[in-house]
Structures are given as structure tokens and as C-alpha cells.
mmCIF file of C-alpha atoms in Angstrom:
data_model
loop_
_atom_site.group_PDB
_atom_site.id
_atom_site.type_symbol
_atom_site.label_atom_id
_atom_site.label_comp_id
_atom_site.label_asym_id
_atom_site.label_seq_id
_atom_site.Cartn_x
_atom_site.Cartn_y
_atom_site.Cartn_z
ATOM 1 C CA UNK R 1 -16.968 -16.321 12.722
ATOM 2 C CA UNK R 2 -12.981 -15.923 11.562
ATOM 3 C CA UNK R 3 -12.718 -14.486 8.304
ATOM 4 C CA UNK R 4 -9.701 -16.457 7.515
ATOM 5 C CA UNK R 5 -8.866 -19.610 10.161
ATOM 6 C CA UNK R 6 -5.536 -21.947 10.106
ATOM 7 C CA UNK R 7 -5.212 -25.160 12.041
ATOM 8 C CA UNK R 8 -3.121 -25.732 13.596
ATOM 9 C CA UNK R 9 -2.113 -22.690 14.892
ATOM 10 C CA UNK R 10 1.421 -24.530 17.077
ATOM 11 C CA UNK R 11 2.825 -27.550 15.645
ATOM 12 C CA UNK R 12 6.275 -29.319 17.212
ATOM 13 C CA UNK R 13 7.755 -31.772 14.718
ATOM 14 C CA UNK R 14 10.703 -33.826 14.501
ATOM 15 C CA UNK R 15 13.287 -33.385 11.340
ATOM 16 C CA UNK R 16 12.139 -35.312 8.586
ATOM 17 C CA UNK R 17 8.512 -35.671 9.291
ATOM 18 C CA UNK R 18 5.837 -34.816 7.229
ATOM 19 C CA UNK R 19 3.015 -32.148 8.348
ATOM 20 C CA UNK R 20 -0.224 -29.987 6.926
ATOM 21 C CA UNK R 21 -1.312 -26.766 7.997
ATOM 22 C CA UNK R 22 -5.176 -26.350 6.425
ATOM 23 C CA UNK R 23 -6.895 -22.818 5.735
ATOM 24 C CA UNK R 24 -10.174 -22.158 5.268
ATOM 25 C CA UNK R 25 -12.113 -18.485 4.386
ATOM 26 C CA UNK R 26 -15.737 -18.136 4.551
ATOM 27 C CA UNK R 27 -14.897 -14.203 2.789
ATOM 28 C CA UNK R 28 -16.026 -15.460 -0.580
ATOM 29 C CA UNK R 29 -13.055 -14.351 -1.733
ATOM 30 C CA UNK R 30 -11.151 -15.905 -5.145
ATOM 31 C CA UNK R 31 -7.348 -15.977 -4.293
ATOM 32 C CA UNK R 32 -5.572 -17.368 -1.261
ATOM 33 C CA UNK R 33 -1.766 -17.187 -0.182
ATOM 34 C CA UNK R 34 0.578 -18.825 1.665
ATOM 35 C CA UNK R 35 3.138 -16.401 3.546
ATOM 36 C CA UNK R 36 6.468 -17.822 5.392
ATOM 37 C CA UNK R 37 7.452 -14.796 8.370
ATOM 38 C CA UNK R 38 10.641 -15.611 9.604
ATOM 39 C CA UNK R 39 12.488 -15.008 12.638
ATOM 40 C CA UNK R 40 13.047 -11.813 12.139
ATOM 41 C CA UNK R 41 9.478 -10.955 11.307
ATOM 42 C CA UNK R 42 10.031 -10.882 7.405
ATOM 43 C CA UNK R 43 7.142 -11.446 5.415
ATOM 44 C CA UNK R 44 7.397 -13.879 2.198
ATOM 45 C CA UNK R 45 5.384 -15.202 -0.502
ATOM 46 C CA UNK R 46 4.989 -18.944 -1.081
ATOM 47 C CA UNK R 47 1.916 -19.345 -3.185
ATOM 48 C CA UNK R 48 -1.177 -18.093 -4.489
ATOM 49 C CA UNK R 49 -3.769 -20.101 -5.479
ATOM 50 C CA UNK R 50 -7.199 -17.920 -7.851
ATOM 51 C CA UNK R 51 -9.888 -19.965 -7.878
ATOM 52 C CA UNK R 52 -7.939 -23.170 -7.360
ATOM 53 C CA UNK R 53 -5.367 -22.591 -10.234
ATOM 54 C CA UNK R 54 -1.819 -22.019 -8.927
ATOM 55 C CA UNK R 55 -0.661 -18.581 -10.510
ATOM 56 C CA UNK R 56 2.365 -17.312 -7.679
ATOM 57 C CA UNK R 57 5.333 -20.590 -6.681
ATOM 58 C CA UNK R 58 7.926 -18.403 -5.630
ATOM 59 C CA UNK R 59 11.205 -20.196 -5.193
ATOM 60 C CA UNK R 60 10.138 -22.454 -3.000
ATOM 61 C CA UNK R 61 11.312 -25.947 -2.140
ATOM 62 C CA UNK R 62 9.104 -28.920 -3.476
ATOM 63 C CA UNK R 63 8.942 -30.476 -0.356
ATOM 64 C CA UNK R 64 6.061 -28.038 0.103
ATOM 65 C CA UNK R 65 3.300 -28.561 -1.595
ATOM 66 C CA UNK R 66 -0.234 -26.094 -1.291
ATOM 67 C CA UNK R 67 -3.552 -27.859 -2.367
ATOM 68 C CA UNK R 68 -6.643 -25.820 -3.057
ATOM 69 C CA UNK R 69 -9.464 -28.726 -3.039
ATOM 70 C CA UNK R 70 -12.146 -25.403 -3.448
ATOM 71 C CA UNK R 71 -11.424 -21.854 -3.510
ATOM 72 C CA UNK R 72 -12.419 -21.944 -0.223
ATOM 73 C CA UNK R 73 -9.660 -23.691 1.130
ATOM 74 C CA UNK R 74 -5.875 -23.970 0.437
ATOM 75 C CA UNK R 75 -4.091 -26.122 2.808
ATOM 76 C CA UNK R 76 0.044 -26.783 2.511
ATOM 77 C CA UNK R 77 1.990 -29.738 3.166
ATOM 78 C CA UNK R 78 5.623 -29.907 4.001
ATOM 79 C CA UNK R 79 7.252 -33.004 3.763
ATOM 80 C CA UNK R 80 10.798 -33.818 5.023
ATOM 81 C CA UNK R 81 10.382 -31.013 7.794
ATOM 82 C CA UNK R 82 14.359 -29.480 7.897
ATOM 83 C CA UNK R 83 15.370 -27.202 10.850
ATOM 84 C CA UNK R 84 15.382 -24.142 8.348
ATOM 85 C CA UNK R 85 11.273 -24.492 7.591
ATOM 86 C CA UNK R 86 10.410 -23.182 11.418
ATOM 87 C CA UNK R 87 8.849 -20.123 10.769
ATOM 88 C CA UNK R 88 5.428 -18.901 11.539
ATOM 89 C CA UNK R 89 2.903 -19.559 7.959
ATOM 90 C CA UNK R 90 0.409 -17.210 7.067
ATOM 91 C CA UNK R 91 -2.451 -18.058 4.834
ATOM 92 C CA UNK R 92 -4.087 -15.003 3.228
ATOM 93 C CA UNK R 93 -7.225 -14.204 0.681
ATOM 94 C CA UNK R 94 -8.381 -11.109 -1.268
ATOM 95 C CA UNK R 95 -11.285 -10.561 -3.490
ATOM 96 C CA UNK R 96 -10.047 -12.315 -7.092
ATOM 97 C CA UNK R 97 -10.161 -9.631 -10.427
ATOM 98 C CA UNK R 98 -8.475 -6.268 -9.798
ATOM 99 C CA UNK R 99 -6.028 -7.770 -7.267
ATOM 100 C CA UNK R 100 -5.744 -4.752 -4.343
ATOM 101 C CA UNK R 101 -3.398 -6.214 -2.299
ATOM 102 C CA UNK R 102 -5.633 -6.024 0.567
ATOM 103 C CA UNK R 103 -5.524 -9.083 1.640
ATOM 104 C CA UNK R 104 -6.978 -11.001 4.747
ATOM 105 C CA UNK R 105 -4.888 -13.061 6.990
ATOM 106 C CA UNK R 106 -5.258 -15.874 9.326
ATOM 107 C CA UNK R 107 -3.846 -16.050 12.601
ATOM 108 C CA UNK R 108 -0.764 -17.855 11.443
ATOM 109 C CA UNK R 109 0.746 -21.461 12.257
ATOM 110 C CA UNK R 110 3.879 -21.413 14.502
ATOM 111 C CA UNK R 111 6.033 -24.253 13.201
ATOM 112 C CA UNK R 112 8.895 -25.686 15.243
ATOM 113 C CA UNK R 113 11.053 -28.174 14.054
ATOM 114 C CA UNK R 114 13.141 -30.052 16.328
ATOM 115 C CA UNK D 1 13.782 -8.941 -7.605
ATOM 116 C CA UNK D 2 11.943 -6.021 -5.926
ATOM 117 C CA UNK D 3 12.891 -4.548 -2.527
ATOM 118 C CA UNK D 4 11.030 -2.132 -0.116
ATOM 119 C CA UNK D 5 13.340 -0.422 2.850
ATOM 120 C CA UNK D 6 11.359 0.714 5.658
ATOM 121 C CA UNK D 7 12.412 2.590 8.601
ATOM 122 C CA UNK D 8 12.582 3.099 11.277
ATOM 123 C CA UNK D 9 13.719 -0.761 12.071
ATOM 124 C CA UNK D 10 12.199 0.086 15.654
ATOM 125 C CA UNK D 11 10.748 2.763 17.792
ATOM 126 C CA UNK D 12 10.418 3.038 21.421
ATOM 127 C CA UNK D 13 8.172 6.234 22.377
ATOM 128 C CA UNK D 14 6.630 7.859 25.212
ATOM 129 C CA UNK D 15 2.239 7.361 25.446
ATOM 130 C CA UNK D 16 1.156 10.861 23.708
ATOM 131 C CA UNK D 17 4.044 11.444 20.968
ATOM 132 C CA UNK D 18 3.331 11.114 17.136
ATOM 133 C CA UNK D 19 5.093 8.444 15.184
ATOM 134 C CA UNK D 20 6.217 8.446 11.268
ATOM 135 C CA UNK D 21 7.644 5.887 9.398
ATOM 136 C CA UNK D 22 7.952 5.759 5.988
ATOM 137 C CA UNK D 23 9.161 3.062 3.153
ATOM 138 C CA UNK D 24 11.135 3.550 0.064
ATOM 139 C CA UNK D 25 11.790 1.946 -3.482
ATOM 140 C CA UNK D 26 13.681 1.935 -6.505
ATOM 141 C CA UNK D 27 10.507 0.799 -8.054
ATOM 142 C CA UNK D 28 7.327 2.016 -9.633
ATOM 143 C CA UNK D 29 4.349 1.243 -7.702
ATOM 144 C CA UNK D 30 0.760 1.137 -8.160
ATOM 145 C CA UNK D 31 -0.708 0.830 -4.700
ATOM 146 C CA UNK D 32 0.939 1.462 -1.329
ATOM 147 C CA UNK D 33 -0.426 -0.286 1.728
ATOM 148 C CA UNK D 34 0.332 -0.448 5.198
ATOM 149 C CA UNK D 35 -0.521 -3.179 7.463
ATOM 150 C CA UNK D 36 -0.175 -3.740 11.333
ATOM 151 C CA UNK D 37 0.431 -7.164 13.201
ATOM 152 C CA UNK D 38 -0.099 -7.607 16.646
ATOM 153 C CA UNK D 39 1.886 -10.049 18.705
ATOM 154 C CA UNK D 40 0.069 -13.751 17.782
ATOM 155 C CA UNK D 41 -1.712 -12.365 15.415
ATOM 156 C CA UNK D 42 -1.496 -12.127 11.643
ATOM 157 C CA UNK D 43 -1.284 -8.698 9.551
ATOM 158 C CA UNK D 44 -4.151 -6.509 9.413
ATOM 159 C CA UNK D 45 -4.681 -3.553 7.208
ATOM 160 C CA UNK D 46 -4.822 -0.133 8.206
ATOM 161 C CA UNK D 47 -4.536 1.860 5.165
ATOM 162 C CA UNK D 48 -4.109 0.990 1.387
ATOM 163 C CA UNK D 49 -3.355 3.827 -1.019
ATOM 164 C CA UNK D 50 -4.157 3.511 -4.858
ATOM 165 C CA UNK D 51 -3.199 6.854 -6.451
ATOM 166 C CA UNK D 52 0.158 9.174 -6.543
ATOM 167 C CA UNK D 53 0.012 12.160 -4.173
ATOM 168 C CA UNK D 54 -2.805 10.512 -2.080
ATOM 169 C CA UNK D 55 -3.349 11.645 1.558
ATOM 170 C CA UNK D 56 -5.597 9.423 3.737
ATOM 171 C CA UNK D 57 -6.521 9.026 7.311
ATOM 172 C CA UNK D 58 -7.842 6.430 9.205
ATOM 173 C CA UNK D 59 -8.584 7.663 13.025
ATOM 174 C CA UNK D 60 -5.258 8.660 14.251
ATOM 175 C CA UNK D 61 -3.251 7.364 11.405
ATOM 176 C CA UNK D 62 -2.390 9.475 8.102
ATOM 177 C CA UNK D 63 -0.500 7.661 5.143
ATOM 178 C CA UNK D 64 0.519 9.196 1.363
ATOM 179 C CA UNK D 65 1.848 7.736 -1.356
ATOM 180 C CA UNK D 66 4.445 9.841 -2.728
ATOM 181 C CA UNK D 67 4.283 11.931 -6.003
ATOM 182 C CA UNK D 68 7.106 9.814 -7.776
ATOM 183 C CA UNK D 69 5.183 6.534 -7.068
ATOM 184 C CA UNK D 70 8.418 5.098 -4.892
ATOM 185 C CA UNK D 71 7.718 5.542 -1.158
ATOM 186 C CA UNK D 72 5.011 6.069 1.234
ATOM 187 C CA UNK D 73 4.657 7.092 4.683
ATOM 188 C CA UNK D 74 2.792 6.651 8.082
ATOM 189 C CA UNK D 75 2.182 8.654 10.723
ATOM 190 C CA UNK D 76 0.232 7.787 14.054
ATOM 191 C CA UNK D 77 -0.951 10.737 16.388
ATOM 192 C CA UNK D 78 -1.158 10.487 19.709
ATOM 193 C CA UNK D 79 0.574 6.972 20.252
ATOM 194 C CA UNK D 80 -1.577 5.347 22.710
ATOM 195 C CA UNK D 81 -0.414 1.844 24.334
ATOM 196 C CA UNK D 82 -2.382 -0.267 21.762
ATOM 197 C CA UNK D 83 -0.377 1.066 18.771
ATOM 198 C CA UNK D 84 2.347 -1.613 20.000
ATOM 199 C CA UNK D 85 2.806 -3.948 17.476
ATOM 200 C CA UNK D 86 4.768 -4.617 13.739
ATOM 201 C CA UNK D 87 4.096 -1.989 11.290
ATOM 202 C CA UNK D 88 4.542 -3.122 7.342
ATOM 203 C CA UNK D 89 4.366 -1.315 4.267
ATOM 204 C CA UNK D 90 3.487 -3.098 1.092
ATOM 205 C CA UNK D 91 3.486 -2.162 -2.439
ATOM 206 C CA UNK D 92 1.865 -3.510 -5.238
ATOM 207 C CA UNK D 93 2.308 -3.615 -9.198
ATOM 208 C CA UNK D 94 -0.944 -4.187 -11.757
ATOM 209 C CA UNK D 95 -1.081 -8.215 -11.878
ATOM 210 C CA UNK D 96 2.005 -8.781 -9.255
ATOM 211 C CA UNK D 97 2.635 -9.755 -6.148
ATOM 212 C CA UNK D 98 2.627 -8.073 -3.374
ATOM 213 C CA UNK D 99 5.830 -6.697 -1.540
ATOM 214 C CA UNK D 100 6.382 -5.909 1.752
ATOM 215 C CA UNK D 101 8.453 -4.078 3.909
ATOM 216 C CA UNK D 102 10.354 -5.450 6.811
ATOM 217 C CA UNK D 103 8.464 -3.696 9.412
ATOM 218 C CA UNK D 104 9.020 -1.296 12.156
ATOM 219 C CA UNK D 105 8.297 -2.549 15.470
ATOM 220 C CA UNK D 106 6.587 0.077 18.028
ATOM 221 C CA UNK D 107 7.003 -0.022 21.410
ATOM 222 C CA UNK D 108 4.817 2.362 23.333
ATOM 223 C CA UNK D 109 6.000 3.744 26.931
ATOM 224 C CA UNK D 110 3.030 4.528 29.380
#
């Protein structure tokens, strides 16, 4: 069983549609992330969702919008796809309390927009 | 807001030689980890270090988190053909996010 799973793991979208990328962690684990790796590999910080209560929005446009339904899952939706948002998204979790930083990651979603 | 400069920004060795890399900050941190991603694949973590001065190994990799609390480093023995791949360091404060690096890429010759 994955750990940590993302569907879809390629989506090709047009400019100015509106997509979801779902996660899902079967690690029992309290907090869940949303990374954005760029071109050039960089890894950033979206959101972080402990125990379905948003505590990390990092500067990030409202177009995209994470819902944690359980603290299970934390799925993100981006509307108004722009050129800019292709990137490959990473949805992470790590045990909640003492936060380790050892965190768990999916396989990532590639995102193209076209 | 908090930065982490890693280097080297790529390697390319020959199958056999040891690798070190090492990441540096103008920040206090807490915990140093370092994390490898294969191609497709999403990070995975190799080593995490919680305390200054720490030395730890994990098969063929050594890391330590330096005595001042602002870098770390990572060394791989032996570099065999599987140690391809996009090396990060991350650090950590109590409560805060995590910040990574922005990677070293190996390349192993055979």
C-alpha cells in the first residue's frame, strides 16, 4: 500500500480552467502539506493542514485553495489555471505534536498548463 | 524570510568516489535533514539530525549538524550508480516550517 498517494499524478490543462489534485495517507499521521517544485527543482511550501485546521498559507495565490475533508486527506484546487502554476505538487504528512520535519511524500502531480 | 545555500549545485562523479555536500545558513536551526528524490519520484529521507555536533550514518551515507547550529553536511561513500538523483537539505525551527535547500543533483559515471 502507498504511504502517501496523489491523483492524478499528469494533468494537461488549458489556461483558465479549473483542476484538483486529491491526497490521501493511510500513515495515521496528523499534518499534511502541499509543496510546489518548480522547474528548477526548488522545493516550496503551500499549505499545511494539522488535523484539518489550516496552520501554514504561505503567500500563495487564492486561486488555490487546499481542503482537508479528514486528516486523512487534503486535496487542492486551482482555479483559473495561469501558465506560471505548471510545476510538479507534492503533498506531504508527518506525525502531528513535536513536528520533526520528517515528512512523507507522495509521488507528486506533474501539472502542465497550456 | 529564511534561506538555506547548498552546494555543490551539481556533481558528476566516477562509480567508486565519495561525495560531500554540505548546506549553510545565517540561521539558527533546530534539526537538519537531508532528503533524496529520485527522478518521478517525490523526496525521501535519508537522514534527519536533531542535536548540535551530531554525527550519523545511514549505510554509506554520514551527515552532522554543525556545532554553531548553521550548516550541515553529507557525505556518500562509495558512489554506486543508484545514488543518482536530487539531494536536499532541510532545516527546521521548534513550531516552523520546514526549509529546504535547493538541491545538488548527482550524476554517477559507471
Amino acid at each position: 500500500d502507498t504511504a502517501v498517494s496523489q491523483t492524478p499524478k499528469y494533468l494537461v490543462t488549458q489556461m483558465g480552467n479549473d483542476k484538483s489534485i486529491k491526497c490521501e495517507q493511510n500513515l495515521g499521521h496528523d499534518t499534511m502539506y502541499w509543496y510546489k517544485q518548480d522547474s528548477k527543482k526548488f522545493l516550496k511550501i503551500m499549505f499545511s493542514y494539522n488535523n484539518k485546521e489550516l496552520i501554514i498559507n504561505e503567500t500563495v495565490p487564492n486561486r488555490f485553495s487546499p481542503k482537508s475533508p479528514d486528516k486523512a486527506h487534503l486535496n487542492l484546487h486551482i482555479n483559473s489555471l495561469e501558465l506560471g502554476d505548471s510545476a510538479v505538487y507534492f503533498c506531504a504528512s508527518t506525525r502531528g505534536g513535536a513536528n520533526t520535519g520528517e515528512l512523507f511524500f507522495g509521488e507528486g502531480s506533474r501539472l502542465t498548463v497550456l | 524570510g529564511q534561506q538555506l545555500n547548498q552546494s555543490p549545485q551539481s556533481m558528476f562523479i566516477q562509480e567508486g568516489e565519495d561525495v560531500s555536500m554540505n548546506c549553510t545558513s545565517s540561521s539558527i536551526f533546530n534539526t537538519w535533514l537531508w532528503y533524496k528524490q529520485d527522478p518521478g519520484e517525490g523526496p525521501v529521507l535519508l537522514i534527519a539530525l536533531y542535536k548540535a555536533g551530531e554525527l550519523t550514518s545511514n549505510g554509506r551515507l554520514t551527515a552532522q549538524f554543525g556545532i554553531t547550529r548553521k550548516d550541515s553536511f553529507l557525505n556518500i561513500s562509495a558512489s554506486i550508480p543508484s545514488d543518482v538523483g536530487i539531494y536536499f537539505c532541510a532545516g527546521m525551527k521548534y513550531g516552523n516550517k520546514l526549509v529546504f535547500g535547493a538541491g545538488t543533483i548527482l550524476r554517477v559515471k559507471s
